[in-house]
Amino acid sequence: MVNANYIGGQWLTGPDARPDVNPSDLGDVIGEFARADATQAEAAIAAAVDAQKGWAALPGAARAEILDRAGGELLARCEELGDALSREEGKTLTEGVAEVRRAGQIVKFHAGEAVRNPGEFLGSVRADVEIVVSREPVGVVSVITPWNFPMAIPAWKIAPALAHGNAVVFKPADLVPSSAWSLVDVLIRAGLPEGVLNLVMGSGREIGDVLTGDERVDAVSFTGSTSTGRRVRESAQSHGARVQLEMGGKNPLIILDDADLDATVAGAVEGSFGSTGQRCTASSRLVVTDRIHDEFVQRLTAARNEIIVGDARHPDTTMGPVVDADQLAQDRRYLDVAAAEGAEVVGGELLDLGTPGHYLAPALLVGTRNDHVVNREEVFGPVASVIRVNDLDEAIAVANDTEFGLTAGIYTTSLSAATRFRRQSTAGMVMVNLPTAGVDYHVPFGGRRGSSFGPREQGRDARDFYTSTKTSYVSGM
Ligand code: TXE
């Protein structure tokens, strides 16, 4: 049976389908999923256009009720859907369940935002004139998402879009159709009217340009690679659509001489190797001051040895497989490049674990410089490099010397060092005595420079992208 796309209120198979494969066991096919073509993508946009005005006309409270119901179902089913997510994406069961729970919390938060959409009431410079500043939906939004958070990222785009009265065409990444399908299924059954949310599973190359370039699309929210992000931006802006991009990071975690080593090592392991390192917020550059460097590397190496790589859903596993063969090849290519540039590579070998899966040992690159390729480009795998620096000033300079700017962290017991770092960091999110990954859902998420473009995602700030301001001048005459 082929799992279908959802267009204009109907589940429709497409001209093509594709198997969804478990990266922990390539012999395990999760299911067949439809592939939409350009014609179906256009039909999805048309359905969204037809549905949007009616959806926006509902009271916010009615939209909130539907979203709240969907969020509740995600929370209630987080074990089952988390297991399915781990099977499909390869993050551990604990991480998979936590992600579905997070998706539920996100959807519930934005349900509340649907009824908390305050405007402003102001006096005018003219007598007898009053001003109302209100927010209205943008219209039809294309949501294009990556594979690494197959429930949470779609949830944090789709939920605020719907809460504020927009209609959505959602295209998930090729590798994770099952999680996307389940999320849409939950939202639809919660009571969304026909055409308000449409699912088109398909290749970015084939239908991406339709979803970004069609003049009926008013806004595009994208998370993925920098190169695809640039293309999405050009295509959306060519017809004046709003665009919001989240693309990668090369996030520094500074470790100062005075840091608490137990907490630091635990934070570095979680930040660097959590979710198999496949996070835009991963702690991929460990910037360590001279006096603590050797002991930190020794302790982190020992902690790395304790990581149990295995089937994502096995209870003993602490790090799952890499998502697919292409990503594995990319990770290994970067390990070779690092070795050629003079890094000592600790780990990073392919593992044969009984089932055919994309298993890679977590890798530590010791003795790297910030101008090494592996410190300039996002690897997107379980690979962290160590950069030795003299002091806080050099650490901050190295941390900020990147074309990205998503998140940055510091481990120190010095309040003044932490404060200086927090003020001088040029990242969009800053962590003190915490890994660079691990964010909350009710506050803004986003970076600077090459990491992000457009208004912030998540929290209250999400409405800046999903609404358009209207300023009304009213005279009582
Ligand atoms: O990303 P893509 P992929 C990085 C990471 C990874 C690499 C490739 O380094 O190895 O990107 O991953 C859709 N118009 N990150 O191939 O291609 C695509 O179908 C419109 C980092 O998954 O950017 C998918 O839905 N859309 C990142 C989405 O874009 C298009 C997370 C992302 O795919 C399109 C993911 C087009 N022309 C990958 N082409 C992070 N840092 O969070 C593709 N897509």
Short mmCIF file of C-alpha atoms and ligand atoms in Angstrom, two decimals:
data_model
loop_
_atom_site.label_atom_id
_atom_site.label_comp_id
_atom_site.label_asym_id
_atom_site.label_seq_id
_atom_site.Cartn_x
_atom_site.Cartn_y
_atom_site.Cartn_z
CA MET A 1 0.00 0.00 0.00
CA VAL A 2 1.25 3.48 -0.85
CA ASN A 3 0.87 6.19 1.78
CA ALA A 4 -0.68 9.13 -0.03
CA ASN A 5 -0.20 12.87 -0.28
CA TYR A 6 -2.97 15.05 1.13
CA ILE A 7 -4.26 17.67 -1.31
CA GLY A 8 -7.46 19.69 -1.05
CA GLY A 9 -8.90 17.41 1.61
CA GLN A 10 -8.15 14.14 -0.19
CA TRP A 11 -5.49 11.50 0.22
CA LEU A 12 -4.02 11.06 -3.27
CA THR A 13 -1.26 8.79 -4.48
CA GLY A 14 0.98 10.23 -7.15
CA PRO A 15 2.62 9.17 -10.38
CA ASP A 16 5.49 7.69 -8.38
CA ALA A 17 6.29 6.20 -4.96
CA ARG A 18 9.40 5.51 -2.94
CA PRO A 19 10.36 3.14 -0.13
CA ASP A 20 11.16 4.61 3.28
CA VAL A 21 14.12 2.72 4.78
CA ASN A 22 15.32 2.31 8.37
CA PRO A 23 18.93 3.60 8.63
CA SER A 24 19.57 1.19 11.53
CA ASP A 25 18.62 -1.78 9.34
CA LEU A 26 18.52 -1.25 5.60
CA GLY A 27 16.51 -4.45 5.17
CA ASP A 28 13.62 -2.90 7.10
CA VAL A 29 11.31 -1.00 4.74
CA ILE A 30 8.92 1.19 6.74
CA GLY A 31 6.52 1.69 3.86
CA GLU A 32 5.98 3.10 0.40
CA PHE A 33 5.25 6.81 0.17
CA ALA A 34 3.78 8.72 -2.75
CA ARG A 35 5.88 11.23 -4.66
CA ALA A 36 4.08 14.35 -5.82
CA ASP A 37 4.91 15.85 -9.21
CA ALA A 38 4.64 19.49 -10.30
CA THR A 39 0.96 19.09 -11.23
CA GLN A 40 0.09 17.86 -7.75
CA ALA A 41 2.17 20.62 -6.16
CA GLU A 42 0.20 23.16 -8.18
CA ALA A 43 -3.07 21.51 -7.15
CA ALA A 44 -1.99 21.77 -3.50
CA ILE A 45 -1.29 25.50 -3.89
CA ALA A 46 -4.68 26.00 -5.58
CA ALA A 47 -6.41 24.17 -2.72
CA ALA A 48 -4.61 26.31 -0.17
CA VAL A 49 -5.63 29.50 -1.98
CA ASP A 50 -9.27 28.38 -2.00
CA ALA A 51 -9.26 27.47 1.70
CA GLN A 52 -7.23 30.29 3.20
CA LYS A 53 -9.82 33.06 3.46
CA GLY A 54 -12.40 30.87 5.15
CA TRP A 55 -9.81 29.62 7.62
CA ALA A 56 -8.67 33.17 8.40
CA ALA A 57 -12.29 34.23 8.92
CA LEU A 58 -12.76 31.75 11.78
CA PRO A 59 -12.32 33.19 15.25
CA GLY A 60 -8.82 32.59 16.63
CA ALA A 61 -10.46 30.49 19.34
CA ALA A 62 -11.78 28.03 16.74
CA ARG A 63 -8.34 27.63 15.21
CA ALA A 64 -6.88 27.27 18.70
CA GLU A 65 -9.25 24.44 19.55
CA ILE A 66 -8.17 22.39 16.53
CA LEU A 67 -4.46 22.95 17.16
CA ASP A 68 -4.83 22.20 20.85
CA ARG A 69 -6.53 18.90 20.05
CA ALA A 70 -3.70 17.97 17.64
CA GLY A 71 -1.05 18.93 20.20
CA GLY A 72 -2.80 16.81 22.79
CA GLU A 73 -2.79 13.78 20.50
CA LEU A 74 0.92 14.17 19.79
CA LEU A 75 1.62 14.28 23.52
CA ALA A 76 -0.59 11.27 24.20
CA ARG A 77 1.05 9.22 21.43
CA CYS A 78 4.65 10.37 21.91
CA GLU A 79 5.96 6.86 22.73
CA GLU A 80 4.44 5.26 19.64
CA LEU A 81 5.23 8.12 17.23
CA GLY A 82 8.67 8.59 18.79
CA ASP A 83 9.45 4.94 18.11
CA ALA A 84 8.39 5.40 14.49
CA LEU A 85 10.51 8.55 14.23
CA SER A 86 13.60 6.73 15.57
CA ARG A 87 13.02 3.90 13.14
CA GLU A 88 12.86 6.33 10.24
CA GLU A 89 15.49 8.97 11.11
CA GLY A 90 17.90 7.01 13.30
CA LYS A 91 18.00 9.14 16.43
CA THR A 92 17.74 7.17 19.68
CA LEU A 93 14.38 6.20 21.09
CA THR A 94 14.80 8.68 23.94
CA GLU A 95 15.52 11.44 21.42
CA GLY A 96 12.66 10.33 19.15
CA VAL A 97 10.08 10.33 21.95
CA ALA A 98 11.36 13.68 23.23
CA GLU A 99 11.03 15.16 19.75
CA VAL A 100 7.40 14.09 19.37
CA ARG A 101 6.66 15.43 22.85
CA ARG A 102 8.28 18.70 21.82
CA ALA A 103 6.18 18.79 18.66
CA GLY A 104 3.07 18.43 20.82
CA GLN A 105 4.19 21.25 23.11
CA ILE A 106 4.91 23.48 20.11
CA VAL A 107 1.50 22.89 18.56
CA LYS A 108 -0.20 23.60 21.90
CA PHE A 109 1.83 26.78 22.41
CA HIS A 110 0.77 28.12 19.03
CA ALA A 111 -2.83 27.13 19.72
CA GLY A 112 -2.60 29.68 22.52
CA GLU A 113 -1.05 32.22 20.16
CA ALA A 114 -4.15 32.02 17.95
CA VAL A 115 -6.14 33.66 20.73
CA ARG A 116 -3.27 35.84 21.96
CA ASN A 117 -2.68 37.94 18.90
CA PRO A 118 -2.85 41.42 20.38
CA GLY A 119 -2.70 44.54 18.30
CA GLU A 120 -2.06 48.10 19.43
CA PHE A 121 -4.38 51.03 19.94
CA LEU A 122 -2.72 54.45 19.75
CA GLY A 123 -3.62 58.09 19.52
CA SER A 124 -2.75 60.02 16.38
CA VAL A 125 -0.80 63.23 15.79
CA ARG A 126 -4.15 64.52 14.52
CA ALA A 127 -7.02 65.39 16.83
CA ASP A 128 -10.02 63.04 16.67
CA VAL A 129 -8.08 60.31 14.91
CA GLU A 130 -7.31 56.96 16.46
CA ILE A 131 -4.97 54.29 15.23
CA VAL A 132 -5.35 50.51 15.42
CA VAL A 133 -2.38 48.34 14.50
CA SER A 134 -3.55 44.77 13.86
CA ARG A 135 -2.03 41.65 12.39
CA GLU A 136 -3.51 39.67 9.53
CA PRO A 137 -2.48 36.38 7.90
CA VAL A 138 0.02 36.49 5.06
CA GLY A 139 -1.92 34.00 2.89
CA VAL A 140 -0.51 30.76 1.47
CA VAL A 141 2.73 29.49 3.02
CA SER A 142 5.06 26.83 1.60
CA VAL A 143 6.80 24.93 4.38
CA ILE A 144 9.96 23.06 3.28
CA THR A 145 11.74 21.01 5.92
CA PRO A 146 14.86 18.84 6.40
CA TRP A 147 15.15 15.29 7.68
CA ASN A 148 16.95 15.83 10.98
CA PHE A 149 13.95 16.91 13.10
CA PRO A 150 11.14 15.37 11.06
CA MET A 151 8.37 16.28 13.54
CA ALA A 152 9.61 19.27 15.52
CA ILE A 153 10.70 21.49 12.61
CA PRO A 154 7.49 20.98 10.59
CA ALA A 155 5.51 21.59 13.80
CA TRP A 156 7.26 24.87 14.56
CA LYS A 157 6.50 26.15 11.05
CA ILE A 158 3.04 24.69 10.39
CA ALA A 159 1.52 25.44 13.81
CA PRO A 160 2.16 29.21 13.85
CA ALA A 161 1.22 29.46 10.16
CA LEU A 162 -2.16 27.86 10.88
CA ALA A 163 -2.67 29.64 14.20
CA HIS A 164 -2.45 33.00 12.47
CA GLY A 165 -4.89 32.07 9.70
CA ASN A 166 -2.63 31.02 6.85
CA ALA A 167 -3.05 27.94 4.64
CA VAL A 168 -0.06 25.64 4.21
CA VAL A 169 1.56 23.48 1.56
CA PHE A 170 4.04 21.24 3.35
CA LYS A 171 6.93 19.46 1.66
CA PRO A 172 9.02 17.29 4.00
CA ALA A 173 12.49 15.94 3.18
CA ASP A 174 12.68 12.81 1.05
CA LEU A 175 14.14 10.69 3.86
CA VAL A 176 11.35 11.18 6.42
CA PRO A 177 7.91 10.89 4.78
CA SER A 178 6.48 8.72 7.55
CA SER A 179 6.94 11.28 10.33
CA ALA A 180 5.53 14.01 8.08
CA TRP A 181 2.56 11.85 7.15
CA SER A 182 1.77 11.13 10.81
CA LEU A 183 1.98 14.79 11.77
CA VAL A 184 -0.41 15.77 8.97
CA ASP A 185 -2.73 12.90 9.83
CA VAL A 186 -2.96 14.13 13.43
CA LEU A 187 -3.60 17.74 12.38
CA ILE A 188 -6.23 16.79 9.80
CA ARG A 189 -8.16 14.55 12.16
CA ALA A 190 -8.13 17.32 14.76
CA GLY A 191 -10.56 19.12 12.46
CA LEU A 192 -8.74 21.27 9.88
CA PRO A 193 -11.04 22.23 7.01
CA GLU A 194 -10.21 20.91 3.51
CA GLY A 195 -7.31 22.61 1.78
CA VAL A 196 -5.97 24.41 4.86
CA LEU A 197 -3.07 21.98 5.19
CA ASN A 198 -1.71 20.08 2.20
CA LEU A 199 1.05 17.48 2.17
CA VAL A 200 3.18 17.00 -0.93
CA MET A 201 5.93 14.46 -0.47
CA GLY A 202 8.35 14.67 -3.33
CA SER A 203 11.76 15.60 -4.58
CA GLY A 204 12.99 19.12 -3.85
CA ARG A 205 14.53 19.29 -7.27
CA GLU A 206 11.24 18.38 -8.97
CA ILE A 207 8.65 20.32 -7.01
CA GLY A 208 10.77 22.77 -5.00
CA ASP A 209 10.68 25.46 -7.65
CA VAL A 210 6.88 25.23 -7.86
CA LEU A 211 6.49 25.61 -4.10
CA THR A 212 8.80 28.61 -3.96
CA GLY A 213 8.27 30.21 -7.37
CA ASP A 214 4.49 30.02 -7.86
CA GLU A 215 3.03 33.52 -7.66
CA ARG A 216 0.13 32.32 -5.52
CA VAL A 217 2.56 31.46 -2.71
CA ASP A 218 2.85 34.41 -0.35
CA ALA A 219 5.57 33.13 1.97
CA VAL A 220 8.15 30.35 2.15
CA SER A 221 9.63 28.98 5.37
CA PHE A 222 12.64 26.72 4.77
CA THR A 223 15.15 24.80 6.89
CA GLY A 224 17.98 22.92 5.23
CA SER A 225 21.36 23.36 3.63
CA THR A 226 22.92 26.70 2.79
CA SER A 227 23.06 26.03 -0.95
CA THR A 228 19.40 25.02 -1.20
CA GLY A 229 18.47 27.93 1.06
CA ARG A 230 20.05 30.41 -1.36
CA ARG A 231 18.10 28.94 -4.22
CA VAL A 232 14.84 29.01 -2.27
CA ARG A 233 15.42 32.66 -1.40
CA GLU A 234 16.04 33.68 -5.01
CA SER A 235 13.01 31.82 -6.26
CA ALA A 236 10.66 33.20 -3.57
CA GLN A 237 11.94 36.75 -3.86
CA SER A 238 11.66 36.71 -7.65
CA HIS A 239 7.91 37.18 -7.24
CA GLY A 240 7.96 39.12 -3.99
CA ALA A 241 7.12 36.30 -1.55
CA ARG A 242 8.32 36.55 2.02
CA VAL A 243 11.07 34.13 2.86
CA GLN A 244 12.50 32.77 6.07
CA LEU A 245 15.55 30.49 6.02
CA GLU A 246 17.29 28.43 8.70
CA MET A 247 20.52 26.93 7.44
CA GLY A 248 23.27 25.33 9.36
CA GLY A 249 25.85 26.29 11.91
CA LYS A 250 29.45 25.77 12.92
CA ASN A 251 28.76 26.31 16.56
CA PRO A 252 31.60 27.00 18.99
CA LEU A 253 31.65 25.74 22.56
CA ILE A 254 34.30 27.58 24.57
CA ILE A 255 35.87 25.76 27.50
CA LEU A 256 37.88 27.93 29.89
CA ASP A 257 40.53 26.82 32.37
CA ASP A 258 38.19 27.37 35.31
CA ALA A 259 35.31 25.24 33.94
CA ASP A 260 33.76 22.42 35.95
CA LEU A 261 35.17 19.51 33.95
CA ASP A 262 32.45 16.96 34.75
CA ALA A 263 29.71 19.27 33.55
CA THR A 264 31.80 20.39 30.58
CA VAL A 265 32.54 16.90 29.31
CA ALA A 266 28.90 15.88 29.69
CA GLY A 267 27.83 19.03 27.84
CA ALA A 268 30.36 18.51 25.04
CA VAL A 269 29.25 14.90 24.52
CA GLU A 270 25.60 15.91 24.37
CA GLY A 271 26.26 18.96 22.20
CA SER A 272 28.59 17.22 19.76
CA PHE A 273 27.17 13.72 19.46
CA GLY A 274 23.50 14.04 20.50
CA SER A 275 21.18 13.23 17.56
CA THR A 276 24.28 11.68 15.94
CA GLY A 277 25.64 15.22 15.53
CA GLN A 278 22.97 15.86 12.88
CA ARG A 279 21.73 19.14 14.32
CA CYS A 280 22.18 22.67 13.08
CA THR A 281 22.88 23.55 16.73
CA ALA A 282 25.55 20.85 17.26
CA SER A 283 28.66 21.85 19.23
CA SER A 284 31.03 21.20 16.35
CA ARG A 285 33.98 23.44 17.37
CA LEU A 286 35.31 22.91 20.88
CA VAL A 287 37.47 25.95 21.62
CA VAL A 288 39.62 25.10 24.65
CA THR A 289 42.06 27.25 26.59
CA ASP A 290 45.63 26.06 26.93
CA ARG A 291 45.88 24.98 30.57
CA ILE A 292 42.81 22.76 30.56
CA HIS A 293 43.22 21.52 26.97
CA ASP A 294 45.03 18.22 27.52
CA GLU A 295 42.96 17.11 30.48
CA PHE A 296 39.74 18.05 28.67
CA VAL A 297 40.75 16.09 25.57
CA GLN A 298 41.69 13.09 27.70
CA ARG A 299 38.37 13.18 29.59
CA LEU A 300 36.33 13.74 26.42
CA THR A 301 38.12 10.89 24.66
CA ALA A 302 37.26 8.61 27.57
CA ALA A 303 33.61 9.77 27.46
CA ARG A 304 33.55 9.24 23.68
CA ASN A 305 34.67 5.64 24.24
CA GLU A 306 31.61 5.10 26.43
CA ILE A 307 29.14 6.07 23.69
CA ILE A 308 27.22 3.01 22.52
CA VAL A 309 26.47 3.21 18.82
CA GLY A 310 23.70 0.91 17.74
CA ASP A 311 20.20 0.37 16.45
CA ALA A 312 18.35 3.60 17.23
CA ARG A 313 15.56 1.76 19.04
CA HIS A 314 17.69 -0.56 21.15
CA PRO A 315 17.46 0.49 24.83
CA ASP A 316 21.26 0.39 25.33
CA THR A 317 22.04 2.61 22.35
CA THR A 318 23.25 6.11 23.15
CA MET A 319 23.96 7.17 19.56
CA GLY A 320 22.04 6.03 16.50
CA PRO A 321 23.24 5.62 12.91
CA VAL A 322 23.89 8.32 10.33
CA VAL A 323 20.74 9.03 8.34
CA ASP A 324 21.74 7.69 4.91
CA ALA A 325 24.59 6.67 2.63
CA ASP A 326 25.10 10.18 1.21
CA GLN A 327 25.41 11.75 4.64
CA LEU A 328 27.76 8.96 5.74
CA ALA A 329 29.95 9.58 2.68
CA GLN A 330 29.96 13.32 3.49
CA ASP A 331 31.01 12.66 7.10
CA ARG A 332 33.83 10.34 6.01
CA ARG A 333 35.01 12.81 3.38
CA TYR A 334 35.40 15.47 6.06
CA LEU A 335 37.32 13.04 8.29
CA ASP A 336 39.77 12.46 5.44
CA VAL A 337 40.09 16.18 4.81
CA ALA A 338 40.76 16.80 8.52
CA ALA A 339 43.44 14.11 8.62
CA ALA A 340 45.07 15.55 5.50
CA GLU A 341 45.11 18.98 7.18
CA GLY A 342 46.98 17.52 10.15
CA ALA A 343 44.26 16.70 12.69
CA GLU A 344 44.56 13.64 14.89
CA VAL A 345 41.34 11.70 14.22
CA VAL A 346 40.08 9.82 17.28
CA GLY A 347 37.30 7.38 16.27
CA GLY A 348 35.30 7.95 13.11
CA GLU A 349 35.54 4.38 11.88
CA LEU A 350 32.72 2.48 10.18
CA LEU A 351 31.10 -0.05 12.50
CA ASP A 352 29.76 -3.46 11.60
CA LEU A 353 27.01 -4.12 14.12
CA GLY A 354 25.11 -7.11 12.89
CA THR A 355 22.38 -5.31 10.94
CA PRO A 356 23.23 -3.45 7.77
CA GLY A 357 23.04 0.20 8.90
CA HIS A 358 24.93 3.47 8.47
CA TYR A 359 26.98 3.12 11.64
CA LEU A 360 29.85 5.51 12.29
CA ALA A 361 31.83 5.82 15.53
CA PRO A 362 31.74 9.37 16.93
CA ALA A 363 34.88 11.26 15.94
CA LEU A 364 37.02 13.78 17.74
CA LEU A 365 39.47 15.85 15.70
CA VAL A 366 42.32 16.99 17.92
CA GLY A 367 44.87 19.65 17.01
CA THR A 368 42.79 21.55 14.47
CA ARG A 369 42.99 25.23 13.56
CA ASN A 370 40.01 27.45 12.97
CA ASP A 371 40.98 27.95 9.34
CA HIS A 372 40.84 24.20 8.63
CA VAL A 373 38.07 23.19 6.24
CA VAL A 374 36.43 21.08 8.94
CA ASN A 375 36.04 24.19 11.07
CA ARG A 376 34.65 26.32 8.24
CA GLU A 377 32.02 23.97 6.78
CA GLU A 378 29.14 22.13 8.42
CA VAL A 379 29.83 18.37 8.53
CA PHE A 380 26.41 17.45 9.95
CA GLY A 381 27.58 14.24 11.57
CA PRO A 382 29.08 12.91 14.83
CA VAL A 383 32.28 14.87 14.37
CA ALA A 384 33.67 17.52 16.74
CA SER A 385 36.95 19.32 16.41
CA VAL A 386 39.11 20.74 19.17
CA ILE A 387 40.83 24.10 18.74
CA ARG A 388 43.44 25.17 21.30
CA VAL A 389 43.52 28.87 22.28
CA ASN A 390 45.43 30.96 24.81
CA ASP A 391 42.75 32.87 26.62
CA LEU A 392 39.17 34.20 26.62
CA ASP A 393 39.92 36.97 24.11
CA GLU A 394 41.31 34.54 21.58
CA ALA A 395 38.46 32.10 22.31
CA ILE A 396 35.82 34.74 21.57
CA ALA A 397 37.65 35.84 18.41
CA VAL A 398 37.81 32.23 17.17
CA ALA A 399 34.19 31.58 18.14
CA ASN A 400 33.00 34.58 16.13
CA ASP A 401 35.26 33.88 13.16
CA THR A 402 32.79 31.88 11.06
CA GLU A 403 30.39 32.59 8.24
CA PHE A 404 27.66 31.03 10.39
CA GLY A 405 26.17 32.46 13.60
CA LEU A 406 23.45 30.20 14.94
CA THR A 407 24.46 29.34 18.50
CA ALA A 408 27.53 29.56 20.74
CA GLY A 409 28.32 28.36 24.25
CA ILE A 410 30.81 28.72 27.07
CA TYR A 411 31.74 26.61 30.08
CA THR A 412 33.27 28.66 32.88
CA THR A 413 32.77 29.35 36.60
CA SER A 414 33.61 33.01 36.08
CA LEU A 415 30.60 35.31 35.93
CA SER A 416 32.64 38.06 34.33
CA ALA A 417 33.98 35.75 31.58
CA ALA A 418 30.48 34.43 30.91
CA THR A 419 29.07 37.94 30.76
CA ARG A 420 31.79 39.15 28.39
CA PHE A 421 31.22 36.17 26.12
CA ARG A 422 27.45 36.66 26.16
CA ARG A 423 27.87 40.30 25.14
CA GLN A 424 30.55 39.78 22.51
CA SER A 425 29.26 36.63 20.85
CA THR A 426 27.90 37.24 17.37
CA ALA A 427 25.60 34.21 17.40
CA GLY A 428 21.81 34.43 17.53
CA MET A 429 21.59 32.14 20.58
CA VAL A 430 24.10 32.02 23.44
CA MET A 431 24.48 29.34 26.13
CA VAL A 432 26.31 29.57 29.45
CA ASN A 433 27.34 26.27 31.05
CA LEU A 434 25.10 24.45 28.58
CA PRO A 435 25.78 22.77 25.24
CA THR A 436 25.00 24.74 22.09
CA ALA A 437 22.08 22.41 21.30
CA GLY A 438 18.88 22.17 23.33
CA VAL A 439 16.45 25.05 22.99
CA ASP A 440 13.02 25.93 24.36
CA TYR A 441 9.90 26.31 22.23
CA HIS A 442 8.49 29.54 23.66
CA VAL A 443 11.38 31.86 22.78
CA PRO A 444 12.93 33.00 19.48
CA PHE A 445 15.15 30.57 17.56
CA GLY A 446 17.55 31.72 14.87
CA GLY A 447 20.98 32.91 13.95
CA ARG A 448 22.93 35.54 12.12
CA ARG A 449 25.01 35.76 8.94
CA GLY A 450 24.92 32.53 6.90
CA SER A 451 22.79 30.66 9.44
CA SER A 452 19.48 32.43 9.05
CA PHE A 453 17.55 34.87 6.93
CA GLY A 454 14.33 36.66 7.76
CA PRO A 455 12.35 36.93 11.00
CA ARG A 456 12.98 34.52 13.86
CA GLU A 457 11.12 31.25 14.28
CA GLN A 458 9.35 29.91 17.38
CA GLY A 459 7.87 31.56 20.42
CA ARG A 460 5.93 34.77 20.11
CA ASP A 461 8.33 36.04 17.44
CA ALA A 462 6.97 33.46 14.98
CA ARG A 463 4.03 35.76 14.26
CA ASP A 464 6.36 38.35 12.70
CA PHE A 465 6.75 36.04 9.74
CA TYR A 466 3.25 34.58 9.61
CA THR A 467 1.33 37.85 9.90
CA SER A 468 1.26 41.14 8.07
CA THR A 469 0.70 44.34 10.01
CA LYS A 470 -2.26 46.57 9.15
CA THR A 471 -2.35 50.15 10.44
CA SER A 472 -5.89 51.58 10.50
CA TYR A 473 -6.54 55.33 10.97
CA VAL A 474 -10.03 56.02 12.23
CA SER A 475 -11.70 59.38 12.54
CA GLY A 476 -14.94 59.72 14.48
CA MET A 477 -15.49 62.91 12.34
O1 TXE B 1 19.35 19.23 2.43
P1 TXE B 1 18.56 20.16 1.42
P2 TXE B 1 19.57 17.64 2.41
C1 TXE B 1 22.82 20.11 5.35
C2 TXE B 1 23.69 18.97 5.81
C3 TXE B 1 23.30 17.87 4.88
C4 TXE B 1 23.03 18.63 3.60
C5 TXE B 1 22.12 17.95 2.62
O2 TXE B 1 25.03 19.29 5.61
O3 TXE B 1 24.31 16.94 4.69
O4 TXE B 1 22.45 19.82 4.04
O5 TXE B 1 20.91 17.55 3.23
C6 TXE B 1 14.23 20.55 -0.15
N1 TXE B 1 13.73 24.01 -3.89
N2 TXE B 1 21.62 20.25 6.15
O6 TXE B 1 19.78 17.12 1.03
O7 TXE B 1 18.82 19.75 0.03
C7 TXE B 1 14.53 19.12 0.22
O8 TXE B 1 13.71 18.22 -0.51
C8 TXE B 1 13.02 23.84 -2.76
C9 TXE B 1 21.73 21.11 7.26
O9 TXE B 1 18.47 17.02 3.16
O10 TXE B 1 18.84 21.56 1.78
C10 TXE B 1 14.25 19.15 1.70
O11 TXE B 1 12.86 19.10 1.93
N3 TXE B 1 13.29 22.87 -1.87
C11 TXE B 1 20.40 21.52 7.80
C12 TXE B 1 14.81 20.51 2.11
O12 TXE B 1 14.81 21.29 0.92
C13 TXE B 1 14.29 22.04 -2.12
C14 TXE B 1 19.36 20.45 7.83
C15 TXE B 1 16.23 20.45 2.67
O13 TXE B 1 17.04 19.79 1.74
C16 TXE B 1 15.08 22.16 -3.29
C17 TXE B 1 19.37 19.63 6.64
C18 TXE B 1 14.76 23.20 -4.19
N4 TXE B 1 15.46 23.41 -5.30
C19 TXE B 1 20.49 19.55 5.87
N5 TXE B 1 16.02 21.20 -3.25
C20 TXE B 1 20.54 22.15 9.17
N6 TXE B 1 21.68 22.72 9.47
O14 TXE B 1 19.61 22.13 9.96
C21 TXE B 1 15.83 20.49 -2.12
N7 TXE B 1 14.78 21.00 -1.44
#
